[in-house]
mmCIF file of C-alpha atoms in Angstrom:
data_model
loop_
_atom_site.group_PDB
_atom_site.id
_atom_site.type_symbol
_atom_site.label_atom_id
_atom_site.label_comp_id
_atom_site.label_asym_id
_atom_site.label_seq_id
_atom_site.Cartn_x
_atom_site.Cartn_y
_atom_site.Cartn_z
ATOM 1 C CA UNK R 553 112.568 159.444 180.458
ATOM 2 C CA UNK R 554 116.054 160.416 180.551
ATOM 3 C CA UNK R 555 117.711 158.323 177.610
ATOM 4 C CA UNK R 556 120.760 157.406 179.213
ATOM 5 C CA UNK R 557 118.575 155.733 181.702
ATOM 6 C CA UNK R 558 116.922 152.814 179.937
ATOM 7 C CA UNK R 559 115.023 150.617 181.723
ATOM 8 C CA UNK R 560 113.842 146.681 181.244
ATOM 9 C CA UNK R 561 110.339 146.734 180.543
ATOM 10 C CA UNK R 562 110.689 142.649 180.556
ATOM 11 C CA UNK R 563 113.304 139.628 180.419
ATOM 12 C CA UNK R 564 113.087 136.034 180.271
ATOM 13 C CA UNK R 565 115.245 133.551 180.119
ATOM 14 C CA UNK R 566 114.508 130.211 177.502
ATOM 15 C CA UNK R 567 113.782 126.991 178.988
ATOM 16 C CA UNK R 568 116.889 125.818 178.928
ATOM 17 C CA UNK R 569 117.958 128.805 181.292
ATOM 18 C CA UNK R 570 120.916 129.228 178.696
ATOM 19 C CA UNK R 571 119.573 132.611 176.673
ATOM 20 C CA UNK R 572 117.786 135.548 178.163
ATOM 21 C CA UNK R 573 116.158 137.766 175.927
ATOM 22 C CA UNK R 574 114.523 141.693 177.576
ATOM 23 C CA UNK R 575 112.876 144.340 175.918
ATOM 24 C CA UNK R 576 114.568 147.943 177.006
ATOM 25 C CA UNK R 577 113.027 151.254 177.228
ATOM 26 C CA UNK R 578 115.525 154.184 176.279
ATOM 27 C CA UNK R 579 112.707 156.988 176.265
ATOM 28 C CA UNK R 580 113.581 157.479 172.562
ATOM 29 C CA UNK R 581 113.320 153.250 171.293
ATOM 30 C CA UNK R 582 112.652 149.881 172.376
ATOM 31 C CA UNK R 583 114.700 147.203 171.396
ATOM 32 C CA UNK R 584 114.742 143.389 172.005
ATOM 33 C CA UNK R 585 117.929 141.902 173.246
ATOM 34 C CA UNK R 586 119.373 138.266 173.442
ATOM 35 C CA UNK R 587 122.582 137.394 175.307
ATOM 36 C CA UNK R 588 124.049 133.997 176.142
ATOM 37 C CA UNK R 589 124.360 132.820 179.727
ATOM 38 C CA UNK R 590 127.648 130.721 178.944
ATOM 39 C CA UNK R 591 128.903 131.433 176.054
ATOM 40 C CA UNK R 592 131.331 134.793 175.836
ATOM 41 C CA UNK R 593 132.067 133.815 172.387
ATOM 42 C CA UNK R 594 128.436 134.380 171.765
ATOM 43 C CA UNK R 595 127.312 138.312 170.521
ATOM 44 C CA UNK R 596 123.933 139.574 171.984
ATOM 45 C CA UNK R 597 122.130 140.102 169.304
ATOM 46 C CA UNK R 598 120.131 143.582 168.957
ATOM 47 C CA UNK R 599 116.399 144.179 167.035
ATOM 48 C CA UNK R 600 114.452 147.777 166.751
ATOM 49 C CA UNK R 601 110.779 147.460 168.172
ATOM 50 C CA UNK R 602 109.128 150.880 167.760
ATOM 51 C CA UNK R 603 110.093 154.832 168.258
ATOM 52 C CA UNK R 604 108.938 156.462 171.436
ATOM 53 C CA UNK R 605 109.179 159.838 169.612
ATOM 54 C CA UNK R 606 107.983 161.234 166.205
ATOM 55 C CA UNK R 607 110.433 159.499 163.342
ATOM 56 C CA UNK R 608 113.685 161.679 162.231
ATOM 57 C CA UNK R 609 114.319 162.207 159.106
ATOM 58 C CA UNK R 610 117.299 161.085 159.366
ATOM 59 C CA UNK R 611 119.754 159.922 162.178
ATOM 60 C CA UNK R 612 122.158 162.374 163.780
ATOM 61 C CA UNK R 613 126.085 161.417 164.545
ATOM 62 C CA UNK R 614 125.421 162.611 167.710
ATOM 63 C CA UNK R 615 123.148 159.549 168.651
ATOM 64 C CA UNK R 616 125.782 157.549 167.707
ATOM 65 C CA UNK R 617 128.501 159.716 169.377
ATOM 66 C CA UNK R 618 126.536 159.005 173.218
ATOM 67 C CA UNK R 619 126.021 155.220 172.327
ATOM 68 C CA UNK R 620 122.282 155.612 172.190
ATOM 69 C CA UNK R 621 120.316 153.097 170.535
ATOM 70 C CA UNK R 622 119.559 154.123 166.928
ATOM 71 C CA UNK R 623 115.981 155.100 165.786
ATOM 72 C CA UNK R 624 114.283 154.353 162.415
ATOM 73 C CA UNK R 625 113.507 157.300 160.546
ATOM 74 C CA UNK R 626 110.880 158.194 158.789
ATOM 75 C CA UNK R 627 111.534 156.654 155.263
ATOM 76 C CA UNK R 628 112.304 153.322 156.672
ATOM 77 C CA UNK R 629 108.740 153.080 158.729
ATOM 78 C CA UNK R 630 105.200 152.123 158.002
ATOM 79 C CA UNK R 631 103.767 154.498 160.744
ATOM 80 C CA UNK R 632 106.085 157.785 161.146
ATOM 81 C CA UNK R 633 104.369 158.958 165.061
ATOM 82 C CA UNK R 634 105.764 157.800 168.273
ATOM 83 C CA UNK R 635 104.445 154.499 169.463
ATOM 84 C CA UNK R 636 103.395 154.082 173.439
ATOM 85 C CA UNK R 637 105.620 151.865 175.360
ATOM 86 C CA UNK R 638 104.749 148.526 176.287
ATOM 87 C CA UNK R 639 103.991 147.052 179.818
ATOM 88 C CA UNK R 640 104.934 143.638 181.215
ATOM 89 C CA UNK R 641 101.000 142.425 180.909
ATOM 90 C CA UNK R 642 101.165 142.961 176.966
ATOM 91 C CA UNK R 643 104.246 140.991 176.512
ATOM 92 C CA UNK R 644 105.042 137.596 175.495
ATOM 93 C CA UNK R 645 107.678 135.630 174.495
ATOM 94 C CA UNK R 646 107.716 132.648 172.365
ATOM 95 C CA UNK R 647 110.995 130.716 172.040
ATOM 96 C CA UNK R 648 112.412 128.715 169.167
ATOM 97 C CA UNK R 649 112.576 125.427 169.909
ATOM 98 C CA UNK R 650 116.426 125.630 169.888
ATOM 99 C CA UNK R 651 116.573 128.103 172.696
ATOM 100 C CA UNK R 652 118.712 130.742 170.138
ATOM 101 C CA UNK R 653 115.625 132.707 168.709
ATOM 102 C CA UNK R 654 112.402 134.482 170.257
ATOM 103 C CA UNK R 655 109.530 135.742 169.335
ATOM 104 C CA UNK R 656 107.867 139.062 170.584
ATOM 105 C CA UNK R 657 103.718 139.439 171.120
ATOM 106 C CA UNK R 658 102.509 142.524 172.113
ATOM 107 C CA UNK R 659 99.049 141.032 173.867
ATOM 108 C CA UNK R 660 98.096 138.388 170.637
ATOM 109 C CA UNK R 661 100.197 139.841 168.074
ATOM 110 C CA UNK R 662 103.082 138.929 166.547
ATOM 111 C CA UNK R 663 105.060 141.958 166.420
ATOM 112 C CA UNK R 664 108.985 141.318 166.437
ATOM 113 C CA UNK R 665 111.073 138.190 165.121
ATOM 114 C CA UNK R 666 114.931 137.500 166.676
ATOM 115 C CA UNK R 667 116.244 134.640 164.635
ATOM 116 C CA UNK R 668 119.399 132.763 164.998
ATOM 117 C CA UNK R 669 120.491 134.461 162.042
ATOM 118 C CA UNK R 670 120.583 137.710 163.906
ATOM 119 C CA UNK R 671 123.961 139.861 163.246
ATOM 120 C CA UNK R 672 124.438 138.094 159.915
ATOM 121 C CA UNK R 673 124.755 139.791 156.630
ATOM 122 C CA UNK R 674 123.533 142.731 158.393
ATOM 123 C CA UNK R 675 120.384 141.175 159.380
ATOM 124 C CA UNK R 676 119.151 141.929 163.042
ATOM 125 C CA UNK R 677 115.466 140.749 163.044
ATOM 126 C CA UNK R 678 112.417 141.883 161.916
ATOM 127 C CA UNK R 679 109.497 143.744 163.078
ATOM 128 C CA UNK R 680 106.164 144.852 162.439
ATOM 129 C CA UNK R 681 106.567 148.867 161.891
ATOM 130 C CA UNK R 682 109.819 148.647 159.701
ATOM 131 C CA UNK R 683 109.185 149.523 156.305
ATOM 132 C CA UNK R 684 112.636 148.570 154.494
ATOM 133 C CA UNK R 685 115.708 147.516 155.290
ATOM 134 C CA UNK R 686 117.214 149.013 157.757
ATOM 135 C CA UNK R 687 120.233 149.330 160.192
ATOM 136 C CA UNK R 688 118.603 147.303 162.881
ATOM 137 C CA UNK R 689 115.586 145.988 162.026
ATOM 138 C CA UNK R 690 113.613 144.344 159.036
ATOM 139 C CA UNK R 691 110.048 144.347 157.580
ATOM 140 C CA UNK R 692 108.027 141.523 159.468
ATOM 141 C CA UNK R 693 105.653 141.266 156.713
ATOM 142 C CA UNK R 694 102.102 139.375 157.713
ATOM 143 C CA UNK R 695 101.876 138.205 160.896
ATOM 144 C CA UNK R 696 100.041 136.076 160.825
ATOM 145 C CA UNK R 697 101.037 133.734 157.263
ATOM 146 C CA UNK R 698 104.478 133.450 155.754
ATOM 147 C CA UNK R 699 107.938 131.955 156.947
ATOM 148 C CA UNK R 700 107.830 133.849 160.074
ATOM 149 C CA UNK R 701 104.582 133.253 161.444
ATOM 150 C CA UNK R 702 104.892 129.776 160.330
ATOM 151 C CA UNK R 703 107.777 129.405 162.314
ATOM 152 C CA UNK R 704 106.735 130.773 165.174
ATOM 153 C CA UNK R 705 103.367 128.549 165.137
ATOM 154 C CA UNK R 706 105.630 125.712 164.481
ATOM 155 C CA UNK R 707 107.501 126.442 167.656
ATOM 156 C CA UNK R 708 104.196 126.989 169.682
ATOM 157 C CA UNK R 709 103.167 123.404 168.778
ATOM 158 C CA UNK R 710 106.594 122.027 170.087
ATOM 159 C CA UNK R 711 106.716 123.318 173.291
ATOM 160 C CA UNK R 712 102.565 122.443 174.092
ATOM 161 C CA UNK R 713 103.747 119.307 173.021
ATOM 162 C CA UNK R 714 106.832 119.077 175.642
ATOM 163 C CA UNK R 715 104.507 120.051 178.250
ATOM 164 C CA UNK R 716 102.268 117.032 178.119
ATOM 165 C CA UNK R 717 101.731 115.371 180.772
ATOM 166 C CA UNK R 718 103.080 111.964 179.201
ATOM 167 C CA UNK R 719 105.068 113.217 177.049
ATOM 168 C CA UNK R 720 109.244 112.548 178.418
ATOM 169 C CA UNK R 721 107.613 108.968 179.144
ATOM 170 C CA UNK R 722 106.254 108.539 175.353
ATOM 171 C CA UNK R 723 110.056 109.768 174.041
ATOM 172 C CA UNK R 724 112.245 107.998 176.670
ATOM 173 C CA UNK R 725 110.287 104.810 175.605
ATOM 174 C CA UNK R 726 110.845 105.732 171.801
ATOM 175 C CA UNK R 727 113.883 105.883 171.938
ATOM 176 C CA UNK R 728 114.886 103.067 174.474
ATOM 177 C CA UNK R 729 112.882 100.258 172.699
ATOM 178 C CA UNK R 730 114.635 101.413 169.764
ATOM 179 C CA UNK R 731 118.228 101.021 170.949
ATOM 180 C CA UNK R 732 117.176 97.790 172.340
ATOM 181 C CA UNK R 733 115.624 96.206 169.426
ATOM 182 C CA UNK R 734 119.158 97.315 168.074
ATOM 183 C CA UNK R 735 121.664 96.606 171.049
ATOM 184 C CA UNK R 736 119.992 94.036 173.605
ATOM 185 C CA UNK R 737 118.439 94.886 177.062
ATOM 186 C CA UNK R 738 120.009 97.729 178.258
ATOM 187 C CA UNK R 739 122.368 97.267 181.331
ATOM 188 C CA UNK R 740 122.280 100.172 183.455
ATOM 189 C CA UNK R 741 120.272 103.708 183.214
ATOM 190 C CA UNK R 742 120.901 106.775 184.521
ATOM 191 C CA UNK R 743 119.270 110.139 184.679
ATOM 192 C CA UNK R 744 121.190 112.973 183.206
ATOM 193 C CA UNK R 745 119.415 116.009 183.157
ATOM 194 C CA UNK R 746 119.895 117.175 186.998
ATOM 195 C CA UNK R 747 115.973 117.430 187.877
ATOM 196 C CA UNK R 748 116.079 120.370 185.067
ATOM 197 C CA UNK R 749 114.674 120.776 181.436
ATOM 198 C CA UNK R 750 115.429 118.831 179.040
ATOM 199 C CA UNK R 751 114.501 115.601 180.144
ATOM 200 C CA UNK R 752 117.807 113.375 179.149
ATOM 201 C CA UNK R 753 118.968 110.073 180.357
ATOM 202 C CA UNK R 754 122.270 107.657 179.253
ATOM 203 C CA UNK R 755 121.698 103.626 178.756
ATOM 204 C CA UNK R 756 124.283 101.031 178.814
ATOM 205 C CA UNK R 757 124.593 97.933 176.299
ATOM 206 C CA UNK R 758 126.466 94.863 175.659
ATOM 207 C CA UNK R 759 125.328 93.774 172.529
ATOM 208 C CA UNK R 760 125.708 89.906 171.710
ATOM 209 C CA UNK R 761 126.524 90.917 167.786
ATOM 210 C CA UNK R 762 129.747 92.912 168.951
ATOM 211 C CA UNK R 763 131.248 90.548 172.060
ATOM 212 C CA UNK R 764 133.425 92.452 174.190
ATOM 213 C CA UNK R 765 131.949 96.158 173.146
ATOM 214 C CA UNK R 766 130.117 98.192 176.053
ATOM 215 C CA UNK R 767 127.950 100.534 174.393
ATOM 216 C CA UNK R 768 126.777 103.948 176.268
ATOM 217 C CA UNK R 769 124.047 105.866 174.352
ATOM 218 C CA UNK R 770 122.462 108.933 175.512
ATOM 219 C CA UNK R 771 118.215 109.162 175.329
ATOM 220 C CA UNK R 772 116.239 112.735 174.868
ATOM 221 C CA UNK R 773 118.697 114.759 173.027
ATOM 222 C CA UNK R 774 117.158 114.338 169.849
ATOM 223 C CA UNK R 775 113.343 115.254 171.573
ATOM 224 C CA UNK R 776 114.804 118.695 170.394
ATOM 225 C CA UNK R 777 116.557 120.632 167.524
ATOM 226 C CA UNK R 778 119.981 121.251 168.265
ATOM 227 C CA UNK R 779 121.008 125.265 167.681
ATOM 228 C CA UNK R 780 123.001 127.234 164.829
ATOM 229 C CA UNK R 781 122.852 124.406 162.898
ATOM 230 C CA UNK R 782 120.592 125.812 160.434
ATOM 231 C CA UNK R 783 123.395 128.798 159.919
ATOM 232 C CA UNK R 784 125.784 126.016 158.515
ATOM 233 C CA UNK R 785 124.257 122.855 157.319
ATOM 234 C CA UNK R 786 121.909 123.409 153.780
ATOM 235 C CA UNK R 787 120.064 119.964 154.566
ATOM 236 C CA UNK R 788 120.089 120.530 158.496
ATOM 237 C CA UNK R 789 116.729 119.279 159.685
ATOM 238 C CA UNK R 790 118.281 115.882 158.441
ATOM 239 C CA UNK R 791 121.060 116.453 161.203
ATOM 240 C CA UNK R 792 119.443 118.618 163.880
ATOM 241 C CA UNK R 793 118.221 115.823 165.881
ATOM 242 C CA UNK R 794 121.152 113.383 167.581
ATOM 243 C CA UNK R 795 121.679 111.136 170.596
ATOM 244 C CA UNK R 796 125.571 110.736 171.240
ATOM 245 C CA UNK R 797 126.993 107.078 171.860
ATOM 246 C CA UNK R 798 130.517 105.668 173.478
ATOM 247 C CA UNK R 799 131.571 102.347 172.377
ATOM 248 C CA UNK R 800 134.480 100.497 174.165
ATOM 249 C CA UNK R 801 136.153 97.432 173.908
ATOM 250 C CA UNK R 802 136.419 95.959 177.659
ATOM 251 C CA UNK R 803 139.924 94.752 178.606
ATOM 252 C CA UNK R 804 140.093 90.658 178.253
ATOM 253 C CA UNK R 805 141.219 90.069 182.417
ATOM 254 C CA UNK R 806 140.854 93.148 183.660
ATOM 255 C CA UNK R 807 137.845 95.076 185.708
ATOM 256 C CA UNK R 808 135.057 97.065 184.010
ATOM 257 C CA UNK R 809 136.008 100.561 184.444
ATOM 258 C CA UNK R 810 134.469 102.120 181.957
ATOM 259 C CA UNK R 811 131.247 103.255 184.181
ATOM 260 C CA UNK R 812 133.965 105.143 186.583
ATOM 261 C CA UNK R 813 134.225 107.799 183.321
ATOM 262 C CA UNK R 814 132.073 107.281 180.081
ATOM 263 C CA UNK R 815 128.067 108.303 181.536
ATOM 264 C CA UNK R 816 130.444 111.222 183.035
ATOM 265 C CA UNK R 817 131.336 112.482 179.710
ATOM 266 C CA UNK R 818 128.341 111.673 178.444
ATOM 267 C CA UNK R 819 126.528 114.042 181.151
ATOM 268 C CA UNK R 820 128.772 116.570 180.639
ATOM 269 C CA UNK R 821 127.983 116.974 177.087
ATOM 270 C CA UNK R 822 124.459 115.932 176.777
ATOM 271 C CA UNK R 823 123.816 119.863 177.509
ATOM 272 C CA UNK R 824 125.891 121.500 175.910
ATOM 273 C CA UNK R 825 124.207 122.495 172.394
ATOM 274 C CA UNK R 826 121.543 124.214 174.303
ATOM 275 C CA UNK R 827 123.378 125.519 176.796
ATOM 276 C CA UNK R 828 126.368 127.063 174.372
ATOM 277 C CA UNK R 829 124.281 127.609 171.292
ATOM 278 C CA UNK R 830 127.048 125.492 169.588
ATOM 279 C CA UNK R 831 125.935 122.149 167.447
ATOM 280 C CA UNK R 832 127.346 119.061 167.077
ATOM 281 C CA UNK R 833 127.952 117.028 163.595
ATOM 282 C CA UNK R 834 130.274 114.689 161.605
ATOM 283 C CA UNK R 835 133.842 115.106 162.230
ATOM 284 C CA UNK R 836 133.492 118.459 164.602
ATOM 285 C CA UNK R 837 135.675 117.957 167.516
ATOM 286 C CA UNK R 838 135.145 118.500 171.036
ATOM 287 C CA UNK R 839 137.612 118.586 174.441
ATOM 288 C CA UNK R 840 137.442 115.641 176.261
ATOM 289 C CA UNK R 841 136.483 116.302 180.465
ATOM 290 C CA UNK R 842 137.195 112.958 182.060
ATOM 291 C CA UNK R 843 140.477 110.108 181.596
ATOM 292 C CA UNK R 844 140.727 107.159 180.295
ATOM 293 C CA UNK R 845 141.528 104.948 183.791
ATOM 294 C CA UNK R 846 142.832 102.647 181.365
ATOM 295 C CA UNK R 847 144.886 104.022 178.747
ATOM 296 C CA UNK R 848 148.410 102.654 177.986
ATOM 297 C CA UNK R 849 150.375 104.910 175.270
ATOM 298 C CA UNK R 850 147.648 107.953 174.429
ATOM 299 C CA UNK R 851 146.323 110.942 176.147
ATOM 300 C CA UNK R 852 143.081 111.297 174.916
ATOM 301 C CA UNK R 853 142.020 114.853 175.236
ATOM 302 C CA UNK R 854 139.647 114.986 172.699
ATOM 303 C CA UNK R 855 136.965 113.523 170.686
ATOM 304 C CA UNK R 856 136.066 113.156 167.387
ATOM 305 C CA UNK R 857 131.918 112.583 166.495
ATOM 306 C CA UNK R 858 131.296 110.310 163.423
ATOM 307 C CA UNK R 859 128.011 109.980 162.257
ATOM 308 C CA UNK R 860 127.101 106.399 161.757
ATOM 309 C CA UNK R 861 123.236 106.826 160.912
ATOM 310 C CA UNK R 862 124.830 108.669 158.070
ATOM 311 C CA UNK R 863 127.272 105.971 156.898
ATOM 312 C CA UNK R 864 124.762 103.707 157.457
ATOM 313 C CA UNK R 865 121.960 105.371 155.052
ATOM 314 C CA UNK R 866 125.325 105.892 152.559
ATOM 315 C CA UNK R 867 125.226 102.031 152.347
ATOM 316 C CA UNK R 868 128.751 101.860 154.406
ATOM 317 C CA UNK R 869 129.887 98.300 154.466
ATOM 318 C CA UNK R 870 131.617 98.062 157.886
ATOM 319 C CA UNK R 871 130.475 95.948 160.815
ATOM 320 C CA UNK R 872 128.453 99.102 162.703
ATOM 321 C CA UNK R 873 125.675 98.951 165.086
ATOM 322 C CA UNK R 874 122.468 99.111 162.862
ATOM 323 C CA UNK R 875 121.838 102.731 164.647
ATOM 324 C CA UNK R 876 119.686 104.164 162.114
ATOM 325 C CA UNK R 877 115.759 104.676 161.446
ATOM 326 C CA UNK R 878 115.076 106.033 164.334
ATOM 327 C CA UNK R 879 112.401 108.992 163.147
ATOM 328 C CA UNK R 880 111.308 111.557 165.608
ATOM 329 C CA UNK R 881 108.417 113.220 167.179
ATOM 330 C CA UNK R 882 108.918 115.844 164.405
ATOM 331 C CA UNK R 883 109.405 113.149 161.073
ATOM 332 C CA UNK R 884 113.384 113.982 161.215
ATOM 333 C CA UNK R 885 115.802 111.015 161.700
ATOM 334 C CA UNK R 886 118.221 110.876 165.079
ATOM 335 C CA UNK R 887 121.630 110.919 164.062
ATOM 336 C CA UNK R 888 124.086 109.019 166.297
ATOM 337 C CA UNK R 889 126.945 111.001 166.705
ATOM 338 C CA UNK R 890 129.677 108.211 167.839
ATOM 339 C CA UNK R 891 132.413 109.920 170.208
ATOM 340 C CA UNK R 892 135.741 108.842 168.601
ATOM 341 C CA UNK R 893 138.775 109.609 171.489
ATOM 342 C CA UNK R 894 141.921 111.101 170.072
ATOM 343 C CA UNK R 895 145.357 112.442 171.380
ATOM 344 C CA UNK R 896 146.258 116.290 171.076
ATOM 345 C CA UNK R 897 148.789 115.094 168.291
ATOM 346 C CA UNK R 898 146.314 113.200 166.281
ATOM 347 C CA UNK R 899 143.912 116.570 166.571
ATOM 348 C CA UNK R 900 146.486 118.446 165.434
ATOM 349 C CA UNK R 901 147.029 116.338 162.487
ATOM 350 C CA UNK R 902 143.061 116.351 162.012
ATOM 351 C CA UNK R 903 143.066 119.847 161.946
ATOM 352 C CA UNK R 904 146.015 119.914 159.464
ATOM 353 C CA UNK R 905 144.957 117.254 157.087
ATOM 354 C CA UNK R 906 141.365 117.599 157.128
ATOM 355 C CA UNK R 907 138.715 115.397 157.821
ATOM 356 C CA UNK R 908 138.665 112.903 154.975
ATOM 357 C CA UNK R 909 142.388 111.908 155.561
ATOM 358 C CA UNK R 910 141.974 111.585 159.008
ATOM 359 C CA UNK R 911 139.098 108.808 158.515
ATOM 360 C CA UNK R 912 140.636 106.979 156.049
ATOM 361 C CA UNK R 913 143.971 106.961 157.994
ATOM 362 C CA UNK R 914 141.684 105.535 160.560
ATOM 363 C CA UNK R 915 139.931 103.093 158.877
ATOM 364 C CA UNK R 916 143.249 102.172 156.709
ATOM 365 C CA UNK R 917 144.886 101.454 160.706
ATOM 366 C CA UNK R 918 141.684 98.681 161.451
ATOM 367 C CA UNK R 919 140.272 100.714 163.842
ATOM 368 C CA UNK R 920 136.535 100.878 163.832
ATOM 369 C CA UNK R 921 133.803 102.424 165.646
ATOM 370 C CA UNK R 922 134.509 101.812 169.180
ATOM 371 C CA UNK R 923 137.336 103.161 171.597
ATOM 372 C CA UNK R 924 140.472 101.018 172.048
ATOM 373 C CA UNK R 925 142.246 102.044 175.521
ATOM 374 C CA UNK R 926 145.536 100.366 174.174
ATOM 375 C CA UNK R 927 145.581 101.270 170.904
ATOM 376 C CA UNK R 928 148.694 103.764 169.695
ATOM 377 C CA UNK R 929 148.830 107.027 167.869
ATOM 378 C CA UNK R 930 147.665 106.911 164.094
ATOM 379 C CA UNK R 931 150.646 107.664 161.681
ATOM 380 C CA UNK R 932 149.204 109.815 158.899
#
């Protein structure tokens, strides 16, 4: 095969239909490849698989020079003789259950690893014929015990278990009864996830312990890890799993319009982890896609998340809906990120003064944990 003719030997995209990941044939490598559907900010991550000719003993600046993909030599591999290449039959994938890693079998072995770490500290992956460290590609060590494997078998087991039969039924009710037995009979529900994996929903509230508050809380997001998270947060399977949730105080004499806007936003965002590879947490903020119909001094173009299940659990003693103990199908808690609206000029400030002053500027004002159409501009 010519090598500036490379060809796909196989591609797939995750089930969220947000990462696609394809092994390519160069005549001289094969390398695994993962690129992001909708993120450009995103870098498509790059992992050696084998030689398809006899290892170098060392790599020649001409490779580089024609933008070939680079080949191990023959210090940095276990088996030093050109590998066959692989056909479509042999290969399968096996996605992380955050959509942002794969795994590569070759028929029933494990032979590559892409992790969401991939392109940090000079890590790319690792797979089964590397030796040492090397430019693109790491030893995989046993397949078939340590952190890898593990990993990978844990990943299995979550997506058999998402494709039971019963399964969205058993999690919508988990987390529906749960809200209730916190919030009252839910008002309204709507479907949010557009006939398309994963299964998500939004429920309405008007809970008797907070009189004139409309609560909107999505259900499914936290059926699943959310992305990257791991790459920033040391305790993150505490925070991986989350629902979002809108509160809003309802104008005294005045129509309801907050279902005109709020299960919008919510449906616009209940996605977007998956689909961006991008996480949400405490205080991370986040453009705002819809208008308030009723707001009287502020533009509020953005939002805010504060994580009550985390006050909560830190023994916080403000009037908050009791949203915490929810545990998962995985032992994890949900966290219930609370979507705080803010003007451009209070983001700015955010931004500015960090976090902690902007919550205790907030909480200093009265304001609490739902949205206020009417109230003004916080003055830091």
């Amino acid at each position: 095969m010519n090598p500036n003719t490379p060809k796909v030997l196989y591609q797939e995209a995750n089930p969220y239909g947000s990462f696609t990941a394809f092994l390519e044939d160069d005549g001289r490598t094969i390398y695994l490849y993962l690129q992001s559907h909708n993120n450009p900010e995103w870098p498509m991550k790059t992992l050696w698989v084998r030689n398809l000719i006899d290892a170098p003993d060392s790599r020649t600046d001409e490779d580089f020079d024609l933008g070939l993909a680079p080949v191990l030599t023959k210090s940095e591999l276990t088996d030093t003789k050109a590998q066959s290449s692989l056909t479509e039959d042999q290969i399968h994938f096996i996605w992380s259950e955050e959509g942002d890693a794969v795994a590569l079998f070759v028929e029933e072995e494990l032979q590559a690893y892409l992790p969401s770490w991939s392109g940090i500290k000079g890590i790319h992956g690792y797979s089964k014929f590397a030796k040492e460290e090397a430019p693109t590609a790491s030893p995989l060590g046993d397949p078939e015990n340590g952190v890898i494997a593990e990993r990978v078998r844990t990943n299995r087991k979550f997506w058999e278990s998402v494709a039971e039969k019963d399964h969205w039924k058993k999690a919508q009710n988990l987390r529906l009864e749960f809200l209730e037995s916190k919030l009252g009979k839910h008002q309204t529900y709507w479907s949010a996830d557009g006939g398309k994996y994963p299964s998500l929903g939004i429920a309405s509230f008007l809970p008797k312990e907070f009189p004139g508050i409309k609560i909107f809380s999505t259900i499914g997001m936290s059926v699943q890890n959310q992305p990257s998270i791991e790459l920033y947060h040391k305790d993150y399977e505490n925070f991986s799993r989350i629902e979002l949730v809108f509160a809003i105080q309802l104008l005294k004499d005045a129509p309801d319009k907050s279902e005109t806007w709020i299960q919008h936003v919510l449906g616009e965002m209940v996605k977007f982890p998956w689909n961006t590879g991008i996480w949400f947490g405490h205080s991370h903020t986040i453009q705002n896609p819809r208008k308030d119909p009723d707001q009287l001094y502020l533009d509020f173009n953005w939002f805010v998340f504060r994580n009550v299940t985390e006050e909560l659990e830190q023994g916080s003693n403000e009037l908050l809906p009791k949203l915490n103990g929810l545990i998962t199908e995985n032992g994890k808690r949900t966290n219930f990120l609370f979507l705080t609206p803010i003007s451009t000029e209070e983001r700015i400030c955010f931004m500015r003064e960090g976090s902690q002053k902007f919550w205790d500027t907030w909480k200093k004002e009265g304001y609490g944990f739902f949205h206020d159409s009417e109230r003004r501009m916080l003055e830091f």
